[in-house]
Every structure is written in C-alpha cells, then in structure tokens.
Coordinates of C-alpha atoms and ligand atoms in Angstrom, one line a residue:
X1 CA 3.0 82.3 29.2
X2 CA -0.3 82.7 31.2
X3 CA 0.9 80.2 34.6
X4 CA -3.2 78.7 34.3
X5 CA -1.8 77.6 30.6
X6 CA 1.4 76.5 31.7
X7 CA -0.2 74.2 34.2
X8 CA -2.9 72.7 31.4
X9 CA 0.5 72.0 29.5
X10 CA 2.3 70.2 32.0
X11 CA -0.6 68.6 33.1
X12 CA -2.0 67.2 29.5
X13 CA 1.6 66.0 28.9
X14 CA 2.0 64.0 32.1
X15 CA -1.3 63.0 31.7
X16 CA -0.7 61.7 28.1
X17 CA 2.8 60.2 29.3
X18 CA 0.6 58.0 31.5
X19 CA -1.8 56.8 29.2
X20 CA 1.3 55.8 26.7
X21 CA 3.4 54.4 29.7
X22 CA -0.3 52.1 30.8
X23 CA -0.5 51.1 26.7
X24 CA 2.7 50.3 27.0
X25 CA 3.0 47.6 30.1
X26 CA -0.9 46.6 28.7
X27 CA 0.9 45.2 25.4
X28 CA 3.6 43.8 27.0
X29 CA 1.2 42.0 30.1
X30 CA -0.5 40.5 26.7
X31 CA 2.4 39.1 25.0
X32 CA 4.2 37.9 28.4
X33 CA 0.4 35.9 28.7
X34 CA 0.8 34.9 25.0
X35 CA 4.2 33.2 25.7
X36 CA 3.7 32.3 28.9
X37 CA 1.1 30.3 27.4
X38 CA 2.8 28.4 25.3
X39 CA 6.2 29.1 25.9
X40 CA 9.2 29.1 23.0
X41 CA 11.0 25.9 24.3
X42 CA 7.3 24.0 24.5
X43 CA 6.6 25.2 20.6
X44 CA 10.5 24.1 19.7
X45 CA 9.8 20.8 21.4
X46 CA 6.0 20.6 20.0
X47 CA 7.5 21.5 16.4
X48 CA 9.9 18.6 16.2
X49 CA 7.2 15.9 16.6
X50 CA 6.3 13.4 14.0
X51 CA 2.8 13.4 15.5
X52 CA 0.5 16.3 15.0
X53 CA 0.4 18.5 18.2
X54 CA -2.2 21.2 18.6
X55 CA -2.7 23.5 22.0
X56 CA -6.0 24.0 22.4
X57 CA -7.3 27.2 24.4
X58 CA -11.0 27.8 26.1
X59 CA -12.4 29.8 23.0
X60 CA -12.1 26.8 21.1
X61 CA -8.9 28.2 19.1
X62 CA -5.6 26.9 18.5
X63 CA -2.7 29.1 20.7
X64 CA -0.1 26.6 18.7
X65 CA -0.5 24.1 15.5
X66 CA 2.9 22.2 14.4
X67 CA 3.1 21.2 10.9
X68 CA 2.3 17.9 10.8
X69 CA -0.9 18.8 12.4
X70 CA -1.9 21.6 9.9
X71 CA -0.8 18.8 7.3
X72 CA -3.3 16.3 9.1
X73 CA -5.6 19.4 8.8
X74 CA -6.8 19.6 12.3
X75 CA -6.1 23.0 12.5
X76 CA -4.5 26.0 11.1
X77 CA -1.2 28.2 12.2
X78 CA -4.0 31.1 12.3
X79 CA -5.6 29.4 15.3
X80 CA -8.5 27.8 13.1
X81 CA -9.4 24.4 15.0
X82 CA -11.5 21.3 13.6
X83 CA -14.5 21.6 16.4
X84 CA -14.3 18.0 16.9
X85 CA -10.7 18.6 18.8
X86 CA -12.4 21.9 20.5
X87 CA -15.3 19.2 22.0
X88 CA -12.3 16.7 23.0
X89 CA -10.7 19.4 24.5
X90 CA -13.9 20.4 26.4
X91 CA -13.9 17.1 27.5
X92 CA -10.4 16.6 29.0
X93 CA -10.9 19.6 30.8
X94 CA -14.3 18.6 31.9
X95 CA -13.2 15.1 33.4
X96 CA -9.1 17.0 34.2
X97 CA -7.6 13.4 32.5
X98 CA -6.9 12.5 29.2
X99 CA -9.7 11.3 26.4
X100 CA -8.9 9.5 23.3
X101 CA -11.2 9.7 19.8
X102 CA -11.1 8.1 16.1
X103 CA -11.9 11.5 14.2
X104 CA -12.4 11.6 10.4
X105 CA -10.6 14.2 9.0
X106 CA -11.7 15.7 5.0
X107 CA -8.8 17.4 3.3
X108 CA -8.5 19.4 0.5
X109 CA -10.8 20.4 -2.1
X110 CA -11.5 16.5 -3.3
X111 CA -12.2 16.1 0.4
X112 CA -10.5 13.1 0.8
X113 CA -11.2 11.4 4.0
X114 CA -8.4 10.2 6.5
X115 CA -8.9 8.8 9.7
X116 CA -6.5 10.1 13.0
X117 CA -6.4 8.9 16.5
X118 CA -6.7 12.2 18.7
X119 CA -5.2 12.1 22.4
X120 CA -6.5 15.4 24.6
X121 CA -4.5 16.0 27.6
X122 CA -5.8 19.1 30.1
X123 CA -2.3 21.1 30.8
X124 CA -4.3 23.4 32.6
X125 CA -7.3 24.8 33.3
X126 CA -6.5 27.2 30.0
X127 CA -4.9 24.6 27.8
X128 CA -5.0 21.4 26.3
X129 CA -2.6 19.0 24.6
X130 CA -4.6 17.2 21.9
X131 CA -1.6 15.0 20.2
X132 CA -2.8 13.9 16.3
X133 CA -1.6 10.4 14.7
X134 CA -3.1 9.7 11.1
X135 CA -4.1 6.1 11.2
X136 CA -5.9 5.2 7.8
X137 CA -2.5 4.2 5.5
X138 CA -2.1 1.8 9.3
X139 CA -6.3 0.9 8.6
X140 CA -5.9 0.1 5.1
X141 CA -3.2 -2.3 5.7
X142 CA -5.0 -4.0 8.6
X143 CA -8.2 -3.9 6.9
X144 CA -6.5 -5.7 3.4
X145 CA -4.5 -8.6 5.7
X146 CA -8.2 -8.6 7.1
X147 CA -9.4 -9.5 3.6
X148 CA -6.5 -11.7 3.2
X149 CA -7.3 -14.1 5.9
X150 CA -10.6 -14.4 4.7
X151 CA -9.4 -14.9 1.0
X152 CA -7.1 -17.3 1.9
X153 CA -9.4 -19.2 4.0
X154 CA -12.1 -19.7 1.4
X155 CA -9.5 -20.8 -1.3
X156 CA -8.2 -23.4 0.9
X157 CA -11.4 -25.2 1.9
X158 CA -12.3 -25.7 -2.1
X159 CA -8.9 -27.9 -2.6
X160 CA -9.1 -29.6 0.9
X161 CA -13.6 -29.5 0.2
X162 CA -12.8 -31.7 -2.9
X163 CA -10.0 -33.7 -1.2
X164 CA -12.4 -35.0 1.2
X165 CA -14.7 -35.7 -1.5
X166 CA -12.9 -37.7 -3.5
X167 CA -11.4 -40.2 -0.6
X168 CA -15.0 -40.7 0.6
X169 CA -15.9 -41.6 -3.0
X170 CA -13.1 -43.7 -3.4
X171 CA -13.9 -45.3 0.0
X172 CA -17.6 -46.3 -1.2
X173 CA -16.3 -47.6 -4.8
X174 CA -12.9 -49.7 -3.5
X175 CA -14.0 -52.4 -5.5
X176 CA -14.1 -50.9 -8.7
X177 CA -10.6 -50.3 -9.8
X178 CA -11.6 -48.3 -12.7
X179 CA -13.4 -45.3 -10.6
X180 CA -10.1 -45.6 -8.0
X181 CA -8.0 -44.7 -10.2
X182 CA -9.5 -41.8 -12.0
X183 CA -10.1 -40.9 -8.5
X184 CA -6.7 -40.9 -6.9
X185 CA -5.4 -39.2 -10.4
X186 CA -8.1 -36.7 -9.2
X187 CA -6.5 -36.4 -5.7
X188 CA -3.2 -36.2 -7.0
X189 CA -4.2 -33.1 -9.3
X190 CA -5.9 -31.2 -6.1
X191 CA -3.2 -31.8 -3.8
X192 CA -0.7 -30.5 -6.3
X193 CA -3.2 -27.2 -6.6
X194 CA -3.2 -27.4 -2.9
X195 CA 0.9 -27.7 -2.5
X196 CA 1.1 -24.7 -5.4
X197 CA -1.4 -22.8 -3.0
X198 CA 0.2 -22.7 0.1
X199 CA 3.4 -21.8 -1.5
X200 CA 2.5 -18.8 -3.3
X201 CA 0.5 -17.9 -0.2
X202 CA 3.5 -18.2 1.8
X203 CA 5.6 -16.3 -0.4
X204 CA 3.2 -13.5 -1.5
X205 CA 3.1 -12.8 2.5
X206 CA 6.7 -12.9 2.2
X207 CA 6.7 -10.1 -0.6
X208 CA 4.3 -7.9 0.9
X209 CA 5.6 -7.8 4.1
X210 CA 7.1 -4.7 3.9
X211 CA 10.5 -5.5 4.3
X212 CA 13.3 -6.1 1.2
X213 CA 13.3 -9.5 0.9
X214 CA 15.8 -9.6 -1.9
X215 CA 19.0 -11.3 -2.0
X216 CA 20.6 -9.2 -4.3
X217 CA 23.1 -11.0 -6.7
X218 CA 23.7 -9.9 -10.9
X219 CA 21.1 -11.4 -13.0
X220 CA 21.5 -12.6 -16.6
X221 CA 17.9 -11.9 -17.9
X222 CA 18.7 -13.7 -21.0
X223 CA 19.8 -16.9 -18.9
X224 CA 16.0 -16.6 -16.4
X225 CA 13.8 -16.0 -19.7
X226 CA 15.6 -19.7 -21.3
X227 CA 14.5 -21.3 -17.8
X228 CA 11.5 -19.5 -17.6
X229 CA 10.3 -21.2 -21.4
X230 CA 11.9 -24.2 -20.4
X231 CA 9.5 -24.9 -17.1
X232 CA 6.9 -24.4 -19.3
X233 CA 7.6 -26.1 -22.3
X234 CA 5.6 -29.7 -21.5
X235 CA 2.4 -28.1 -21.2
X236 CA 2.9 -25.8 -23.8
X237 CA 3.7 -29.2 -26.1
X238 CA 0.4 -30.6 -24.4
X239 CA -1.3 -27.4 -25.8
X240 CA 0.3 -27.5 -28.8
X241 CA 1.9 -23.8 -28.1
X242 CA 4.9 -22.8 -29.8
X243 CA 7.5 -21.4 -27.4
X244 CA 9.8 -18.6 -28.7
X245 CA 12.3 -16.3 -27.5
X246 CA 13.2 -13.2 -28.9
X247 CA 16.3 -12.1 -27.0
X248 CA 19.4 -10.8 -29.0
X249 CA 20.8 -9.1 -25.6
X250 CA 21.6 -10.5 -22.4
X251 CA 21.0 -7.3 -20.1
X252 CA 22.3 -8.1 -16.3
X253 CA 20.0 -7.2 -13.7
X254 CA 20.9 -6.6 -9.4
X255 CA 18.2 -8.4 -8.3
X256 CA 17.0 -11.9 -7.0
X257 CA 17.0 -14.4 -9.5
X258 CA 14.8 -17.0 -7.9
X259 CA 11.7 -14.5 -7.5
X260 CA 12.4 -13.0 -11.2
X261 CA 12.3 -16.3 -12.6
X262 CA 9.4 -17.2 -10.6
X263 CA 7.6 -13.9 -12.1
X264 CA 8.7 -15.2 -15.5
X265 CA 7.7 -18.4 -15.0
X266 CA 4.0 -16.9 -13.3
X267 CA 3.6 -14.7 -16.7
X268 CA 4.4 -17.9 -19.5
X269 CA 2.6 -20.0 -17.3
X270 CA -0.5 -18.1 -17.9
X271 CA 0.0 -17.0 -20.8
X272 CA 0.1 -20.6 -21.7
X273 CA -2.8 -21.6 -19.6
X274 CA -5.0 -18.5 -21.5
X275 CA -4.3 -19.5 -24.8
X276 CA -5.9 -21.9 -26.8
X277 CA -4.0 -24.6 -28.7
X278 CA -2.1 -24.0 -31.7
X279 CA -1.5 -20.6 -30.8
X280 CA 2.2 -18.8 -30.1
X281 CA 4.0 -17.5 -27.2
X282 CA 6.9 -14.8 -27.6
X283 CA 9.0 -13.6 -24.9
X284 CA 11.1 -10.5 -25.7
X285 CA 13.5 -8.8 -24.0
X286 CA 15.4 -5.5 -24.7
X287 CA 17.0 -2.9 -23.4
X288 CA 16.2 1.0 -23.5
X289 CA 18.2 4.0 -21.9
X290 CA 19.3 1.6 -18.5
X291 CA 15.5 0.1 -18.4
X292 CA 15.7 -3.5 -19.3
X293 CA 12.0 -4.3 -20.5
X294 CA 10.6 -8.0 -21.2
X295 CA 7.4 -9.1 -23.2
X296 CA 5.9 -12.1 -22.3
X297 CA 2.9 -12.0 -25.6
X298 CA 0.2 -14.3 -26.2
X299 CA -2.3 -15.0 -28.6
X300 CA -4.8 -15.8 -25.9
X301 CA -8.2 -15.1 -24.9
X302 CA -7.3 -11.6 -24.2
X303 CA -9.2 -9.6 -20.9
X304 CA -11.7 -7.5 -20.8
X305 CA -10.8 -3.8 -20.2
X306 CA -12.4 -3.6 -16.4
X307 CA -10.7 -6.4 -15.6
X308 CA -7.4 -4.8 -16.5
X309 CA -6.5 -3.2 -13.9
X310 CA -7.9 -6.1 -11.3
X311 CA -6.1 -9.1 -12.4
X312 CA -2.7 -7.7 -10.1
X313 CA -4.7 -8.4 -7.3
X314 CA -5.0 -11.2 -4.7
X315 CA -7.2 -14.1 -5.9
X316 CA -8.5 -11.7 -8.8
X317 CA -9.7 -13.7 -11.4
X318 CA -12.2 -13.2 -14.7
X319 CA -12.6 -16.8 -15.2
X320 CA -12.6 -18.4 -11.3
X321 CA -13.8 -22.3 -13.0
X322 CA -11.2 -21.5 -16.0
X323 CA -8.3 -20.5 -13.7
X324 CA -8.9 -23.6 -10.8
X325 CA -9.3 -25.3 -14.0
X326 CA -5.7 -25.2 -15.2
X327 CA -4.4 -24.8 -11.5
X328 CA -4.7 -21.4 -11.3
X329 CA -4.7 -19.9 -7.6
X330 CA -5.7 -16.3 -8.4
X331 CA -2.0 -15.0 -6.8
X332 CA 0.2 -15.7 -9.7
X333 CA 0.2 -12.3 -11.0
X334 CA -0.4 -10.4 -7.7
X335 CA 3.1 -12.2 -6.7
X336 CA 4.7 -11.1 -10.6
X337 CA 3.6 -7.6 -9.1
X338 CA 5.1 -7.7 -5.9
X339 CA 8.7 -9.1 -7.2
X340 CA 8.7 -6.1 -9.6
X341 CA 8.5 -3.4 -6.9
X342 CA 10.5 -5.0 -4.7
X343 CA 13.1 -4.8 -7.8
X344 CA 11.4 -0.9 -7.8
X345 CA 10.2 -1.8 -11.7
X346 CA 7.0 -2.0 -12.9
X347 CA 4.5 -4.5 -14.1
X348 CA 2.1 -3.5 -17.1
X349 CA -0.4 -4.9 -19.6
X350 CA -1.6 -4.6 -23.0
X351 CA -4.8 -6.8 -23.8
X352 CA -7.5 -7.4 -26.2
X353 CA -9.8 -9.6 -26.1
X354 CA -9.9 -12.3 -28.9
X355 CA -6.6 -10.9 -29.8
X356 CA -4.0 -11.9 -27.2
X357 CA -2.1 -9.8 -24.1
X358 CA 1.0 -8.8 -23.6
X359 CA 2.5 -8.6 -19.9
X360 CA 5.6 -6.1 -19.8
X361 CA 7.9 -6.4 -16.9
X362 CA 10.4 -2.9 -16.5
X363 CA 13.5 -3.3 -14.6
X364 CA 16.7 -1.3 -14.0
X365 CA 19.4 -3.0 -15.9
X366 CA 22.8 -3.0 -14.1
X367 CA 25.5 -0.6 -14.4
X368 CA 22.8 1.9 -16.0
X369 CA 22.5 3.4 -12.3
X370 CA 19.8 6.3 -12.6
X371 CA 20.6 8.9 -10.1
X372 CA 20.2 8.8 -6.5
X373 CA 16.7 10.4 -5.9
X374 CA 14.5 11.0 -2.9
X375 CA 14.0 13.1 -0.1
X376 CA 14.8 13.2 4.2
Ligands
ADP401 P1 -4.5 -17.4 -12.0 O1 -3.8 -18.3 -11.1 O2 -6.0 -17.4 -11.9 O3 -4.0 -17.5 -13.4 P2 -3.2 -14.8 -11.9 O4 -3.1 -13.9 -10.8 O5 -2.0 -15.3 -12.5 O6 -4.2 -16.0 -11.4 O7 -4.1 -14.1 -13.0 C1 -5.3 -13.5 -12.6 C2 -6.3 -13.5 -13.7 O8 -5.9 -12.7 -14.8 C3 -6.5 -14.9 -14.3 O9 -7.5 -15.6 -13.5 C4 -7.0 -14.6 -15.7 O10 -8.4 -14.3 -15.6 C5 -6.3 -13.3 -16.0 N1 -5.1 -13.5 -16.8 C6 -3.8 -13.6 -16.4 N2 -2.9 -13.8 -17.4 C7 -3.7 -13.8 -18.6 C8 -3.4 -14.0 -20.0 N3 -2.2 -14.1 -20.4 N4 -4.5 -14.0 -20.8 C9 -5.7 -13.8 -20.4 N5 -6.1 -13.7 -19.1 C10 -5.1 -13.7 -18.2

C-alpha cells in the first residue's frame, strides 16, 4: 500500500475512534446528570408516598411523577406538567422557600373537578419538590357538617320559637283556664318534637361519624319487626291503620338491634304518619340467597318521583307543615339510611303517588357469609 494511503487509513480510524469514544462519555455525562438529578433512592422513597410527589425542573417539565400524582393528574410519567405547578415552582425558586396553593385539578374526559393542596419546595436551583394532597372528598365533608350546623340550627329555633310563644301566651291569658290548658297541651307536644329532635340529631352525628358504631350481637329480625309494629300500634289505632306482619321466617342478622329497630320503627312510623286513615300497613320480611330483605308498604300519599331520591337526606322533606305536623324532624329516614350501611345493606324505595310506597331495607343474614372481598 501507497505509505500517503496508509497514513489517511490510520488517521481516519483514530480519528473516527475519537468521535465514538467523545459520543460515548457525552451519553453517559447525560445519564449520570439524569440520575444525578433525581437519584434512584430519592424516586424509591418519592414512589412510596401516599401523597402525590412531582420534581419539577426549569423547562417547566416533570424529571419524576409517582403514581399517586399522575392519578391526581398533575402530571404525567412522560414529563407532562399541569402549568399551575410549573408557576408554583417558579415561585419557590423565585422566593428559595416553600409556597403553598389550592389548585383545581379537571380529570378525565367528564372533566370532573377535584381540588388539591400543592406544597413547592426549591431543592435546588434546578429542582423543585411540589408535594400533591387531593382535598375535595376532605371539602365535601367539611362543607356538608357546614350545612349541618346551619340545618340544625334553624330546626331548633322553630320548636324552642313556638315554645316561647306559647308561655308568653299562657302568661297574658292565666286567668282563663280553658286557653291554659290547650296551651300547655301545646307545649307539651313541642317539647316532645324538641326531645325527639335532639335525639336523632345526636344519634345521626353518631352514625355518620365515620367510625363503626355497632355493637354487634345476633338479631332475630322477626322478633325487631313485632316491636317495631308494636311501638307504633296506638297511633296507628288513632288513624285507624291496620297493622300487619307478613313474616313466616325469622332470619338472624349480626348487627345492632337497638339502631335496626330504631330504622324499623323510623320506616312504620312514617309510613303511618303518610297514610291516611283507614288505610293498611304490611311489613314483610324474607330471605333470598343470604340477603334478608324487609318491606315496610303503605297505602299512603305516595312521593313524587324528584323527591325520590332526596327524602334519605338530612331534614329533606316534600311536605315541611305535613311532617312538623305529625312530629316529623326531617332525619328519620336519613338515620334508617345511615343504620343500613353501617350494617353494609341498603336502603331502597318504591313509590307512587296516590298509590302508596314501599321502603325495602337489604341486609346480610347471618351464617350466609358472602366472601371476603376488597382490596390493600
Ligand atoms: P320526617 O320526619 O319528615 O318524616 P323522614 O326523613 O322520615 O322525615 O322522611 C323525609 C320525607 O320523606 C318526609 O318528610 C316525607 O315527605 C317523605 N316520606 C317518608 N316516608 C314516607 C312515606 N311512607 N310516604 C310518603 N312520604 C314519605
């Protein structure tokens, strides 16, 4: 070979060598910065969080996303980052200390709205910690004991308003023994609806407080539905209601027999208190593959459709001068719900109007064990 060729050859070789060797130690630089950034025992620690942790770089993208964050859907394992974060980033770094922010997140293609708490903390000047924690199930439950407070603090003053009331009247008309009378029978009727008030307030607080409040013992249904009908029976015979029970098994329940009974008692009461007189009540019970099911049916006024799926909730009522009427407080069935989940069953109804309605209450009979389900 000519030596000038020989030397091009040797030359373009080393010369290529060198341009692999600097590709080389180029990608490797990059991918020691790319760890180095967010090293493997930071994103092991960062993926084991129950909060939503996203590291936020200076061009705004995400160099790490754990799952619960892309679940929040703050950002995506591609590096896709909601700009809101990006701008608390900015400002973190801006300020070098940490900045909080309420940001509402839309999800999915219904975009349903949630509301999360972010926290950004600068790591760096390259990096930030923003630290994601969805708050709106937290909200809703604020916001509804919110309502409650409210609710509760109306309902009281009409009892207590109309207490007042009447002692002021009996006051002005103590000679007339006549008006007293009706009067204090008046009183007497207000502070009962007042007594019934505060209880079921007490013990609908109770039932929704998150907690199992059961104290589990085995239930003869058949036994609660005869005391349920009997508690009601005087004002059913003041209506003129016909009381029946149409039980021909006596399923055993593990539950709390005091709060079924009072569900019972809340669902004949009012089925009672919405019928007119002369009409029937049935309560049913039976049992179908380990689900004990029981009927409480009317012939009553019946509810409108719309109102259907309201009446389980606090104070709902379709009739407010009807319900105080009879004694009603509006949490009767809100409570019948409440007992039924903490029993996990369900509370359902049939209704129409002119017609009657029929309140279903589903519970796991005894012994019938369904299979352990549910997930870590
Ligand atoms: P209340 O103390 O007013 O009866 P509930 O929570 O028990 O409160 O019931 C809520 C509302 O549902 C009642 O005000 C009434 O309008 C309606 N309702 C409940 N049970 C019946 C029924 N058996 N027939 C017709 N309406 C009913």
């Amino acid at each position: 070979m000519n030596p000038d060729v020989w030397l091009a050859a040797v030359l373009g070789a080393a010369l290529g060598a060198s341009i692999v060797a600097i590709a080389l130690r180029r990608k490797q630089r990059k991918e020691i910065i790319a760890s180095t950034l967010v090293p493997h025992r930071t994103r092991q620690l960062l993926s084991v969080l129950q909060s939503g942790a996203v590291i936020v770089r200076r061009d705004r993208r995400a160099a790490f996303v754990n799952n619960p964050a892309a679940a929040i859907g703050v950002a995506r394992p591609d590096g896709a980052l909601l700009p809101a974060i990006a701008d608390l980033a900015e400002l973190a770094w801006k300020h070098s200390e940490a900045v909080e922010e309420e940001i509402t997140v839309k999800r999915g293609v219904l975009g349903v709205t949630s509301q999360v708490h972010v926290r950004a903390v600068p790591l760096d000047s390259d990096l930030v910690l923003a630290v994601v924690n969805d708050h709106t199930e937290a909200r809703i439950a604020e916001q509804s004991r919110r309502e409650f407070a409210v609710n509760v603090s109306h309902e009281l003053k009409t009892p207590v308003g109309a207490l007042s009331l009447l002692a002021e009247s009996i006051e002005e008309g103590a000679d007339d023994e006549h008006m007293v009378r009706s009067f204090a029978g008046k009183m007497r009727k207000e502070a009962r609806r007042l007594t019934k008030l505060i209880q079921e307030i007490i013990e609908i607080s109770r039932l929704q407080g998150g907690e199992s409040v059961l104290d589990y013992e085995d239930v003869h249904i058949a036994d609660v539905i005869a005391e349920a009908l009997d508690g009601a029976s005087l004002t059913a015979e003041s209506k003129n209601i016909t009381l029946t029970a149409d039980v021909k098994t006596d399923p055993m329940v593990m539950g709390d027999r005091d709060l079924l009974l009072m569900a019972l008692r809340n669902l004949v009461d009012n089925a009672v208190h919405y019928s007119d007189p002369g009409k029937r009540v049935t309560v049913s019970c039976k049992t179908e593959d380990g689900t004990v099911s029981i009927a409480v049916v009317d012939q009553g006024i019946g509810i409108d459709p719309k109102d259907q799926e309201r009446i389980f909730e606090r104070f709902f009522r379709t009739d407010p001068a009807r319900s105080r009427d009879s004694g009603g407080t509006g949490l009767g069935l809100s409570i019948v719900k409440h007992v039924a989940l903490q029993h996990a069953g369900t509370v359902d109804v049939w209704s129409q109007r002119g017609v009657g309605s029929t309140f279903t209450l589903r519970l796991q009979e005894h012994g019938v064990d369904p299979e352990i389900q549910g997930e870590k």
